[in-house]
Coordinates of C-alpha atoms and ligand atoms in Angstrom, one line a residue:
Chain N
M90 CA 44.0 -12.2 -54.0
Q91 CA 46.4 -9.3 -54.5
E92 CA 44.0 -6.7 -53.2
E93 CA 43.0 -5.9 -49.6
P94 CA 39.6 -7.2 -49.2
I95 CA 36.9 -4.1 -48.8
L96 CA 35.4 -5.5 -46.0
R97 CA 36.6 -7.8 -43.6
I98 CA 34.5 -9.5 -40.8
Q99 CA 36.5 -11.4 -37.9
H100 CA 34.6 -13.0 -35.0
L101 CA 31.3 -11.6 -35.7
D102 CA 28.9 -12.8 -33.2
L103 CA 25.3 -11.3 -33.0
W104 CA 22.5 -12.0 -30.5
Y105 CA 19.0 -10.9 -30.6
G106 CA 18.2 -11.2 -26.8
E107 CA 18.8 -14.9 -26.1
N108 CA 18.8 -15.8 -29.8
H109 CA 22.7 -16.3 -31.2
A110 CA 22.1 -15.4 -34.5
L111 CA 25.7 -15.4 -36.2
K112 CA 28.6 -17.4 -34.5
D113 CA 31.7 -16.4 -35.3
V114 CA 31.5 -15.4 -38.6
A115 CA 34.6 -14.7 -40.6
L116 CA 34.9 -13.3 -44.3
D117 CA 36.5 -11.1 -46.6
I118 CA 34.6 -9.6 -49.2
P119 CA 37.0 -8.4 -52.2
A120 CA 36.3 -5.4 -54.2
H121 CA 35.0 -5.6 -57.6
R122 CA 33.4 -9.0 -57.3
I123 CA 30.0 -10.5 -56.5
T124 CA 29.6 -12.3 -53.2
A125 CA 26.5 -14.4 -52.8
L126 CA 25.1 -15.5 -49.6
I127 CA 23.4 -18.6 -49.8
G128 CA 21.8 -20.5 -46.7
P129 CA 18.2 -21.9 -45.7
S130 CA 15.8 -19.6 -44.6
G131 CA 16.5 -18.5 -41.0
C132 CA 20.3 -18.9 -40.8
G133 CA 21.2 -15.1 -41.0
K134 CA 21.8 -14.2 -44.2
S135 CA 20.2 -11.1 -44.0
T136 CA 21.1 -10.3 -40.2
F137 CA 25.0 -10.6 -41.7
L138 CA 24.0 -8.1 -44.3
R139 CA 22.4 -5.5 -42.4
T140 CA 25.4 -5.7 -39.8
L141 CA 27.5 -4.3 -42.8
N142 CA 25.9 -0.9 -43.3
R143 CA 24.5 -0.8 -39.1
M144 CA 20.8 -0.8 -40.4
N145 CA 20.8 -3.6 -37.2
D146 CA 21.2 -0.8 -34.8
L147 CA 17.8 0.1 -34.7
I148 CA 16.6 -3.2 -33.4
P149 CA 16.3 -3.0 -29.4
G150 CA 17.8 -6.1 -27.4
I151 CA 20.6 -7.1 -30.1
K152 CA 24.2 -7.1 -29.4
I153 CA 27.0 -7.3 -31.7
S154 CA 30.8 -8.5 -31.1
G155 CA 33.4 -8.9 -33.2
S156 CA 35.6 -7.2 -35.5
L157 CA 34.1 -5.9 -38.7
T158 CA 36.3 -3.3 -41.0
Y159 CA 35.4 -1.2 -44.2
R160 CA 38.6 -0.2 -45.9
G161 CA 40.4 -0.7 -42.9
S162 CA 38.2 1.5 -40.4
E163 CA 36.2 -0.2 -37.7
I164 CA 32.4 -0.2 -38.7
Y165 CA 31.3 -0.4 -34.9
D166 CA 33.5 2.1 -33.6
P167 CA 31.7 4.3 -31.3
A168 CA 33.3 7.1 -33.1
Q169 CA 32.1 5.9 -36.4
D170 CA 29.2 8.3 -38.1
V171 CA 26.5 6.2 -39.9
T172 CA 26.2 8.7 -42.0
P173 CA 29.0 8.3 -44.4
L174 CA 29.0 4.8 -43.7
R175 CA 25.6 3.9 -45.4
K176 CA 26.3 6.7 -48.0
N177 CA 29.8 4.1 -48.7
I178 CA 27.5 1.1 -48.5
G179 CA 24.5 1.2 -50.2
M180 CA 21.6 -1.2 -49.6
V181 CA 18.4 -2.5 -52.2
F182 CA 15.7 -4.0 -50.2
Q183 CA 14.1 -7.6 -51.0
K184 CA 10.7 -5.3 -52.1
P185 CA 11.3 -2.4 -54.2
N186 CA 10.9 0.8 -51.7
P187 CA 10.3 3.7 -53.6
F188 CA 9.4 6.6 -52.0
P189 CA 6.1 8.4 -52.6
M190 CA 7.8 11.3 -54.8
S191 CA 8.7 11.8 -58.3
I192 CA 11.3 9.3 -60.1
Y193 CA 13.8 12.5 -59.9
D194 CA 13.2 13.2 -56.2
N195 CA 13.7 9.5 -55.5
V196 CA 16.9 9.5 -57.1
A197 CA 17.9 12.9 -55.9
Y198 CA 17.2 11.8 -52.3
G199 CA 20.8 10.8 -51.3
P200 CA 22.9 13.3 -52.6
R201 CA 20.4 16.1 -51.5
T202 CA 20.8 14.3 -48.3
H203 CA 24.6 14.2 -48.4
G204 CA 24.2 18.4 -49.0
I205 CA 24.2 18.8 -53.1
R206 CA 22.1 21.5 -53.5
S207 CA 23.2 22.6 -56.9
R208 CA 20.6 21.5 -59.9
V209 CA 23.3 21.0 -62.4
Q210 CA 24.8 18.5 -60.3
L211 CA 22.0 16.8 -59.4
D212 CA 20.4 16.6 -62.7
E213 CA 23.4 15.4 -63.8
I214 CA 23.8 12.3 -60.8
V215 CA 20.5 11.7 -61.7
E216 CA 20.9 11.0 -65.2
R217 CA 24.0 9.0 -64.2
S218 CA 22.7 7.0 -62.0
L219 CA 19.3 6.2 -63.7
R220 CA 21.9 5.0 -66.9
S221 CA 23.7 3.1 -64.4
A222 CA 20.8 0.8 -63.0
A223 CA 19.5 0.6 -66.9
I224 CA 16.5 2.6 -66.6
W225 CA 17.2 5.7 -68.0
D226 CA 15.3 5.4 -71.4
E227 CA 12.1 4.1 -69.8
V228 CA 11.7 6.9 -67.7
K229 CA 13.2 9.9 -69.0
D230 CA 10.1 11.2 -70.2
R231 CA 8.3 10.7 -67.2
L232 CA 10.9 11.9 -64.2
K233 CA 8.5 14.3 -62.7
K234 CA 6.1 11.4 -62.0
S235 CA 5.5 9.6 -59.3
A236 CA 7.7 6.7 -58.3
L237 CA 4.7 4.5 -57.4
G238 CA 3.6 4.4 -61.4
L239 CA 6.4 2.0 -62.3
S240 CA 6.4 -1.7 -62.5
G241 CA 8.0 -4.0 -59.7
G242 CA 10.7 -4.8 -61.9
Q243 CA 11.0 -0.7 -62.9
Q244 CA 11.1 0.2 -58.8
Q245 CA 14.0 -2.0 -58.0
R246 CA 15.9 -0.5 -61.0
L247 CA 15.3 2.4 -59.6
C248 CA 15.9 1.7 -55.9
I249 CA 19.3 0.3 -57.4
A250 CA 19.7 3.6 -59.2
R251 CA 18.9 5.5 -56.0
A252 CA 21.3 3.6 -54.1
L253 CA 24.0 4.4 -56.8
A254 CA 23.1 8.1 -56.5
A255 CA 24.4 8.1 -53.2
G256 CA 27.8 7.3 -54.3
P257 CA 28.8 4.4 -52.7
D258 CA 30.9 1.8 -53.4
V259 CA 29.6 -1.5 -52.1
L260 CA 25.8 -2.4 -52.5
L261 CA 24.4 -4.8 -50.4
M262 CA 21.0 -6.5 -52.2
D263 CA 19.0 -8.8 -50.4
E264 CA 16.9 -10.9 -52.2
S265 CA 16.4 -8.4 -54.4
T266 CA 15.0 -9.9 -57.2
S267 CA 12.6 -12.4 -55.5
A268 CA 9.7 -10.4 -55.9
L269 CA 10.1 -10.1 -59.8
D270 CA 9.2 -11.9 -62.7
P271 CA 12.1 -13.9 -64.8
I272 CA 12.8 -10.8 -67.2
S273 CA 12.9 -8.2 -64.6
T274 CA 15.4 -10.5 -62.6
S275 CA 17.8 -11.1 -65.6
K276 CA 17.8 -7.5 -66.0
I277 CA 18.8 -7.0 -62.7
E278 CA 21.2 -9.9 -62.9
D279 CA 23.0 -8.4 -66.0
L280 CA 23.0 -5.0 -64.4
A281 CA 24.9 -6.6 -61.1
M282 CA 27.5 -8.2 -63.8
E283 CA 28.1 -4.6 -65.4
L284 CA 28.2 -2.6 -61.7
K285 CA 31.0 -4.8 -60.3
K286 CA 33.2 -3.0 -62.4
E287 CA 32.8 -0.1 -60.4
Y288 CA 31.3 -1.1 -57.2
T289 CA 31.7 -4.2 -54.8
I290 CA 28.5 -6.3 -54.5
V291 CA 27.1 -8.5 -52.0
I292 CA 23.8 -10.4 -52.6
V293 CA 21.9 -12.4 -50.8
T294 CA 20.1 -15.0 -52.9
H295 CA 17.5 -18.3 -52.5
N296 CA 18.1 -19.2 -55.7
M297 CA 21.3 -21.3 -56.4
Q298 CA 20.9 -20.8 -60.1
Q299 CA 21.4 -16.9 -59.8
A300 CA 24.1 -17.4 -57.5
V301 CA 26.3 -19.4 -60.0
R302 CA 25.1 -17.1 -62.9
V303 CA 25.9 -13.8 -61.1
S304 CA 28.6 -14.3 -58.3
D305 CA 32.5 -14.6 -58.2
R306 CA 32.5 -15.6 -54.6
T307 CA 30.0 -17.5 -52.8
A308 CA 29.5 -18.0 -48.9
F309 CA 27.3 -20.7 -47.3
F310 CA 25.4 -19.9 -44.2
L311 CA 23.6 -22.6 -41.8
L312 CA 21.9 -21.7 -38.5
G313 CA 24.3 -18.9 -38.0
E314 CA 27.6 -20.3 -38.6
L315 CA 29.6 -19.6 -41.9
I316 CA 30.1 -23.0 -43.2
E317 CA 32.2 -22.5 -46.1
C318 CA 33.3 -19.9 -48.5
G319 CA 35.0 -19.7 -51.9
D320 CA 35.0 -19.3 -55.2
T321 CA 31.4 -19.9 -56.8
E322 CA 32.5 -22.2 -59.4
K323 CA 34.7 -24.3 -57.3
M324 CA 32.2 -24.4 -54.5
F325 CA 29.3 -25.5 -56.9
S326 CA 31.6 -28.1 -58.5
Q327 CA 33.6 -29.4 -55.5
P328 CA 32.2 -28.3 -52.1
A329 CA 34.5 -29.0 -49.4
D330 CA 31.8 -29.3 -46.8
K331 CA 29.2 -32.4 -46.6
R332 CA 26.6 -29.8 -45.6
T333 CA 27.2 -27.4 -48.5
E334 CA 27.0 -30.2 -50.9
D335 CA 23.8 -31.5 -49.3
Y336 CA 22.4 -28.1 -49.5
I337 CA 23.6 -26.9 -53.2
T338 CA 22.1 -30.4 -54.4
G339 CA 18.8 -29.6 -52.6
R340 CA 19.2 -32.3 -49.7
F341 CA 17.8 -29.5 -47.4
G342 CA 16.7 -25.9 -46.9
Chain Q
M1249 CA -34.5 -14.6 -59.8
R1250 CA -33.4 -17.3 -57.1
V1251 CA -35.4 -15.8 -54.3
S1252 CA -38.6 -17.2 -55.3
Q1253 CA -37.1 -20.7 -54.9
L1254 CA -36.0 -20.0 -51.5
P1255 CA -38.4 -21.2 -48.8
M1256 CA -41.1 -19.4 -47.3
R1257 CA -39.6 -18.7 -44.1
R1258 CA -36.4 -17.3 -45.6
R1259 CA -38.4 -15.2 -47.8
V1260 CA -40.4 -13.6 -45.1
W1261 CA -37.0 -12.9 -42.8
N1262 CA -35.5 -11.4 -46.0
L1263 CA -38.6 -9.2 -46.7
G1264 CA -38.9 -8.0 -42.9
A1265 CA -34.7 -7.0 -42.7
R1266 CA -35.4 -5.1 -45.6
V1267 CA -38.2 -3.2 -44.8
L1268 CA -36.3 -2.5 -41.6
L1269 CA -33.1 -1.3 -43.3
Y1270 CA -35.3 1.0 -45.7
L1271 CA -37.1 2.3 -42.5
S1272 CA -33.9 3.5 -40.1
A1273 CA -32.0 4.9 -43.8
G1274 CA -35.0 6.9 -44.6
L1275 CA -35.3 7.7 -40.8
T1276 CA -32.1 9.0 -40.5
C1277 CA -32.2 10.6 -44.0
G1278 CA -35.2 12.4 -43.2
L1279 CA -34.3 13.4 -40.0
L1280 CA -31.5 15.1 -41.6
V1281 CA -33.1 17.0 -44.2
L1282 CA -35.7 18.2 -41.6
L1283 CA -33.3 19.4 -39.6
I1284 CA -31.3 21.4 -41.9
G1285 CA -34.2 22.3 -43.7
T1286 CA -35.8 23.9 -40.4
I1287 CA -32.6 26.0 -39.3
C1288 CA -32.0 27.1 -42.9
A1289 CA -35.7 27.9 -43.5
R1290 CA -36.0 30.1 -40.2
G1291 CA -32.0 31.1 -40.6
I1292 CA -31.9 32.5 -43.8
R1293 CA -34.0 35.4 -43.4
G1294 CA -32.0 36.6 -40.5
I1295 CA -28.9 36.6 -42.6
N1296 CA -28.0 40.1 -44.4
W1297 CA -25.0 42.0 -45.0
Q1298 CA -25.5 44.6 -42.3
M1299 CA -25.7 41.8 -39.8
L1300 CA -21.9 39.8 -41.3
T1301 CA -20.3 43.1 -40.9
T1302 CA -21.2 45.1 -37.9
A1303 CA -21.4 44.9 -34.3
E1304 CA -24.7 45.3 -32.9
S1305 CA -25.9 48.6 -31.8
V1306 CA -28.3 49.6 -29.1
L1307 CA -29.0 53.0 -30.2
R1308 CA -29.8 52.0 -33.7
G1309 CA -31.2 48.8 -32.5
T1310 CA -29.6 47.0 -35.4
V1311 CA -28.2 43.4 -35.1
G1312 CA -24.3 42.3 -36.2
I1313 CA -22.4 39.3 -35.5
L1314 CA -19.3 40.7 -36.8
P1315 CA -17.5 40.4 -33.3
A1316 CA -18.7 36.6 -33.1
I1317 CA -17.3 35.8 -36.5
Q1318 CA -14.0 38.0 -35.7
N1319 CA -13.7 36.1 -32.3
T1320 CA -14.3 32.7 -33.7
L1321 CA -11.2 33.5 -36.5
F1322 CA -8.9 34.3 -33.4
V1323 CA -9.8 31.3 -31.3
I1324 CA -9.3 29.1 -34.2
V1325 CA -6.2 30.4 -35.3
L1326 CA -4.7 30.6 -32.2
S1327 CA -5.9 27.4 -30.7
L1328 CA -4.5 25.8 -33.8
L1329 CA -1.1 27.5 -33.7
I1330 CA -0.7 26.4 -30.6
V1331 CA -1.9 22.7 -30.9
L1332 CA -0.5 22.0 -34.0
P1333 CA 3.0 21.7 -33.1
L1334 CA 2.3 20.6 -29.9
G1335 CA 0.2 17.7 -30.9
V1336 CA 2.3 16.6 -34.1
G1337 CA 5.4 17.2 -32.1
A1338 CA 4.0 14.8 -29.5
A1339 CA 2.8 12.3 -32.1
V1340 CA 5.9 11.8 -34.0
Y1341 CA 8.1 11.9 -30.7
L1342 CA 5.5 8.8 -29.2
T1343 CA 5.8 6.9 -32.7
E1344 CA 9.1 7.6 -33.9
Y1345 CA 11.4 8.4 -31.0
A1346 CA 10.1 6.8 -27.4
K1347 CA 12.0 3.6 -26.7
N1348 CA 9.8 2.4 -24.0
H1349 CA 7.0 0.9 -25.3
R1350 CA 5.2 0.4 -21.9
L1351 CA 4.8 4.1 -21.6
V1352 CA 3.7 4.7 -24.8
S1353 CA 1.0 2.3 -24.3
L1354 CA -0.1 4.0 -21.0
I1355 CA 0.0 7.4 -23.0
E1356 CA -1.4 6.3 -26.2
F1357 CA -4.5 4.8 -23.8
A1358 CA -4.7 8.3 -22.0
T1359 CA -4.7 10.2 -25.1
E1360 CA -7.9 7.9 -26.4
T1361 CA -9.4 8.4 -23.2
L1362 CA -9.1 12.1 -23.1
A1363 CA -10.5 12.2 -26.5
G1364 CA -13.7 10.6 -25.3
I1365 CA -14.2 12.8 -22.4
P1366 CA -17.3 15.5 -22.2
S1367 CA -16.2 18.9 -23.0
I1368 CA -17.6 20.2 -20.0
I1369 CA -15.0 18.5 -18.4
Y1370 CA -12.5 20.7 -20.4
A1371 CA -14.6 23.8 -19.5
L1372 CA -13.9 23.4 -16.1
V1373 CA -10.7 22.6 -16.5
G1374 CA -9.9 25.8 -18.4
V1375 CA -11.9 28.0 -15.8
I1376 CA -9.7 26.7 -13.0
I1377 CA -6.1 26.9 -14.4
F1378 CA -6.4 29.4 -17.3
C1379 CA -9.5 31.8 -16.1
T1380 CA -8.3 31.6 -12.3
A1381 CA -5.0 30.1 -11.3
L1382 CA -3.3 31.9 -14.1
G1383 CA -5.1 34.8 -14.1
L1384 CA -6.3 35.3 -17.7
Q1385 CA -9.7 36.0 -16.9
K1386 CA -12.5 35.2 -18.9
T1387 CA -10.9 35.9 -22.2
L1388 CA -10.5 34.6 -25.9
V1389 CA -6.9 33.5 -25.0
S1390 CA -8.3 31.4 -22.1
G1391 CA -10.9 29.7 -24.6
A1392 CA -8.0 28.9 -27.3
L1393 CA -5.6 27.6 -24.6
T1394 CA -8.5 25.0 -23.0
L1395 CA -9.6 24.0 -26.3
V1396 CA -6.0 23.3 -27.0
I1397 CA -6.1 20.7 -23.9
M1398 CA -9.3 19.3 -25.4
N1399 CA -8.0 19.1 -29.1
L1400 CA -4.4 17.9 -28.3
P1401 CA -5.0 14.1 -27.5
T1402 CA -7.4 14.1 -30.4
I1403 CA -4.5 15.4 -32.7
I1404 CA -2.0 13.3 -31.2
R1405 CA -4.6 10.3 -31.9
S1406 CA -4.8 11.3 -35.6
T1407 CA -1.2 12.0 -36.5
Q1408 CA -0.2 8.9 -34.6
E1409 CA -2.5 6.8 -36.7
S1410 CA -1.3 8.7 -40.1
L1411 CA 2.2 8.1 -38.8
K1412 CA 1.9 4.3 -38.5
T1413 CA 0.3 3.9 -41.9
V1414 CA 3.9 4.9 -43.2
P1415 CA 5.3 1.8 -44.2
Q1416 CA 8.7 1.0 -42.5
S1417 CA 10.2 0.2 -45.7
Y1418 CA 10.1 3.8 -46.3
R1419 CA 11.9 4.6 -43.1
E1420 CA 14.4 1.7 -43.9
G1421 CA 15.3 3.0 -47.4
A1422 CA 15.8 6.4 -46.0
L1423 CA 18.2 5.5 -43.6
A1424 CA 20.3 2.9 -45.6
L1425 CA 20.8 5.9 -47.8
G1426 CA 22.6 7.7 -44.8
S1427 CA 19.8 10.0 -43.8
G1428 CA 19.8 10.9 -40.3
K1429 CA 16.8 10.4 -38.1
W1430 CA 15.0 13.8 -38.0
H1431 CA 16.2 14.2 -41.6
M1432 CA 14.2 11.0 -42.7
I1433 CA 11.3 11.9 -40.4
R1434 CA 11.1 15.3 -42.6
T1435 CA 11.5 14.5 -45.7
V1436 CA 9.7 11.4 -46.0
V1437 CA 7.9 10.3 -43.3
L1438 CA 5.8 13.5 -42.8
P1439 CA 5.3 14.1 -46.5
S1440 CA 3.5 10.7 -46.5
S1441 CA 1.4 11.2 -43.9
I1442 CA 0.8 14.7 -44.2
D1443 CA -2.9 13.9 -45.9
G1444 CA -4.0 12.3 -42.4
I1445 CA -2.3 15.0 -40.4
V1446 CA -4.0 17.8 -42.8
T1447 CA -7.4 16.0 -42.4
G1448 CA -7.0 15.6 -38.3
S1449 CA -6.4 19.1 -38.0
I1450 CA -9.3 20.3 -40.6
L1451 CA -11.4 18.1 -38.2
A1452 CA -10.1 19.7 -35.3
I1453 CA -10.8 23.4 -36.7
G1454 CA -14.5 21.8 -37.1
R1455 CA -14.6 20.7 -33.2
V1456 CA -13.6 24.5 -32.4
V1457 CA -16.2 26.1 -34.5
G1458 CA -18.8 23.7 -33.0
E1459 CA -17.7 23.9 -29.5
S1460 CA -19.8 25.7 -27.0
A1461 CA -19.6 24.3 -23.6
V1462 CA -16.0 25.1 -23.1
L1463 CA -16.2 28.5 -25.0
M1464 CA -19.2 29.7 -22.8
Y1465 CA -17.4 29.1 -19.6
T1466 CA -14.0 30.7 -20.7
V1467 CA -14.4 33.2 -24.0
G1468 CA -16.8 35.7 -21.8
L1469 CA -20.3 36.9 -23.0
S1470 CA -19.6 40.4 -24.4
T1471 CA -21.0 40.5 -28.0
A1472 CA -19.4 44.2 -28.6
M1473 CA -16.4 44.6 -30.5
Q1474 CA -13.0 43.5 -29.6
D1475 CA -9.7 45.2 -30.1
F1476 CA -7.1 43.1 -31.9
S1477 CA -4.6 45.9 -32.8
S1478 CA -2.1 44.8 -30.3
L1479 CA -0.9 41.8 -28.5
A1480 CA -1.9 43.5 -25.0
A1481 CA -5.4 43.8 -26.3
M1482 CA -5.5 40.4 -27.9
M1483 CA -4.5 39.5 -24.3
K1484 CA -7.5 41.1 -22.8
A1485 CA -10.1 40.4 -25.7
S1486 CA -13.2 38.9 -24.2
G1487 CA -16.2 38.0 -26.0
A1488 CA -18.8 35.6 -27.6
T1489 CA -17.9 33.3 -30.3
L1490 CA -20.7 32.2 -32.8
T1491 CA -21.8 29.2 -30.8
V1492 CA -22.0 31.5 -27.6
A1493 CA -23.8 34.6 -29.4
L1494 CA -26.3 31.7 -30.4
Y1495 CA -26.5 30.9 -27.2
I1496 CA -26.7 34.4 -25.8
Y1497 CA -29.4 35.2 -28.5
A1498 CA -31.7 32.2 -28.2
K1499 CA -31.7 32.2 -24.1
E1500 CA -31.3 35.5 -22.8
R1501 CA -32.8 37.7 -25.6
A1502 CA -35.2 35.2 -27.2
D1503 CA -34.3 36.6 -30.6
F1504 CA -34.9 33.5 -32.5
T1505 CA -34.5 35.1 -36.1
T1506 CA -30.6 35.9 -35.2
A1507 CA -30.3 32.7 -33.4
F1508 CA -31.2 30.9 -36.4
A1509 CA -29.0 32.9 -38.7
I1510 CA -26.2 32.0 -36.4
A1511 CA -27.1 28.3 -36.9
T1512 CA -27.4 28.8 -40.7
I1513 CA -24.0 30.1 -40.7
L1514 CA -22.3 27.8 -38.4
L1515 CA -24.1 24.8 -40.5
G1516 CA -22.6 26.2 -43.6
L1517 CA -19.3 26.6 -41.8
T1518 CA -19.0 22.7 -40.7
V1519 CA -19.9 21.7 -44.6
V1520 CA -17.5 23.9 -46.0
I1521 CA -14.8 22.6 -43.3
N1522 CA -15.9 18.8 -43.5
G1523 CA -15.5 19.7 -47.7
A1524 CA -12.4 21.2 -47.2
A1525 CA -10.7 18.2 -44.8
A1526 CA -12.2 15.5 -47.6
L1527 CA -10.7 18.0 -50.4
A1528 CA -7.2 18.1 -48.5
G1529 CA -7.1 14.5 -47.7
K1530 CA -7.7 13.6 -51.5
K1531 CA -5.2 16.3 -52.9
L1532 CA -2.1 15.5 -50.6
K1533 CA -2.7 12.0 -50.9
K1534 CA 0.8 10.7 -51.5
V1535 CA 1.6 11.5 -55.4
Ligands
ATP2062 N1 14.7 -8.2 -35.7 C1 14.8 -9.7 -35.3 N2 14.4 -9.9 -33.9 C2 14.8 -10.9 -33.4 N3 15.3 -12.1 -33.9 C3 15.2 -11.9 -35.4 C4 15.2 -10.4 -36.1 N4 15.8 -10.9 -37.6 C5 15.6 -11.9 -37.6 N5 15.9 -12.7 -36.4 C6 16.4 -14.0 -36.1 O1 17.5 -14.1 -36.6 C7 17.8 -15.5 -37.5 C8 18.4 -15.0 -38.7 O2 17.3 -14.4 -39.4 P1 17.6 -13.9 -40.7 O3 16.5 -13.4 -41.3 O4 19.1 -13.2 -40.7 O5 17.5 -15.1 -41.7 P2 17.8 -15.1 -43.2 O6 18.9 -15.6 -43.5 O7 17.7 -14.0 -43.4 O8 16.5 -15.6 -43.9 P3 15.4 -15.6 -44.9 O9 16.3 -16.5 -46.0 O10 14.1 -16.5 -44.7 O11 15.3 -14.4 -45.2 C9 16.5 -16.4 -37.2 O12 16.4 -17.2 -35.9 C10 15.3 -15.1 -36.9 O13 14.2 -15.4 -36.4
MG2063 MG1 16.7 -12.8 -45.4

């Protein structure tokens, strides 16, 4: 790779109390690529993802050591303010979680939080984000209506638009299509592939086909360890590790 | 119908249970109708414009409960102004900020217990603390403060309950967008639990309107016009609220026409307040 990785994780260890959930994980996440995290349930994919935007900070009894950098600056530096960090590293959750407000207010939430008040500017950001999330045409006539009236797939794309509106350059998606039907899923997959031109994307998925379809790089986790990481095509055709092979051929997990 | 095929024993049971259920439903409704009917029938006659808009006059021999209405409003407004920020603030702290879960559950247990204590005990506390120790005497302010103490646990409880119904995913969503904690609470958590908070507060008003024990011992018994023109005057204002006036007219003056008239007004007020609570709850329900 010619570029510096946008996120660099080295010697990451994480404990939930006594539970050693991530063990000496090292991973570089390159810009403008889709990185897929795969692995059996409970192996620490979500935990890993949530360390990247410090969403784990809220959990009592958690302990994190190692070095995580975002564009060269230490994410867990005590002087690091989480507000700009989370503005830069956006997140889309497993279950769509639009706020109980209008579609417009949902998308405008991030920019407003970061101090944008001008109506014109907000209108512009809302429209651009909704267009990027490929949902503009479906909602443009009902921006003032409640977001809770949308279908599950629409809600998830709205959540993507909401994340984009905050102006991130990394987008974390934790099984963001697992609650959706196949059509909505493929819309969001197409969307992700479109978005990687401008954003860096990390997805967690249980679906091997999805990892193959959308990702450029894949990281395989097992019991809190990063077993293998590399180009998706190579990893799925000639895995370096026996355990990776067993997992992707469906022998366990 | 399959009923006819049931064995005899089951059919008798069925019938018995049905009769009992109808009986208890009928009895409850009957009592309610009887109560409301009696009060209104005897009370309506006593209500007239003069009574609602003047103070009583010994000289002219007229009855008037305007002071009682004003006093009631004053007590409601003052106690809500204090108890709402206090109670909602405490609830937000307990559900959103407090880290010590043992302490939180202890406080929750305490508020739950306090919410069930007979109000006469709050009356005694009010007399000891506000009227005597703090030297506020028997004034509307003492009464309002006592009601604050009495309503605080319920407001905390009801606010906490509605805060707990806000899905965790809303909080995570807001934080993940870079929102600070207080900003998240103000823009997402409170707006989506506002219906519960408002309903809780309106029901608290209902309790203030209907409260008698506390007010009887703390607000004084005057039925004369009070002066609300300045802060100093308000601090000194002392007089019966509607429930206390009801007691005075019924017990001390044996003027049952007026007593029932006040009862009718109180009844109407309660209906209005409960209606408002239901309406507000529905109106403010998440978009
Ligand atoms: N909040 C928490 N407190 C304590 N332990 C936790 C917490 N969240 C996760 N864990 C533990 O950390 C380990 C990794 O969990 P994690 O949710 O990251 O797995 P995952 O790979 O995302 O699984 P899944 O595919 O089922 O989502 C598990 O053993 C889990 O029990
Ligand atoms: Mg997970």
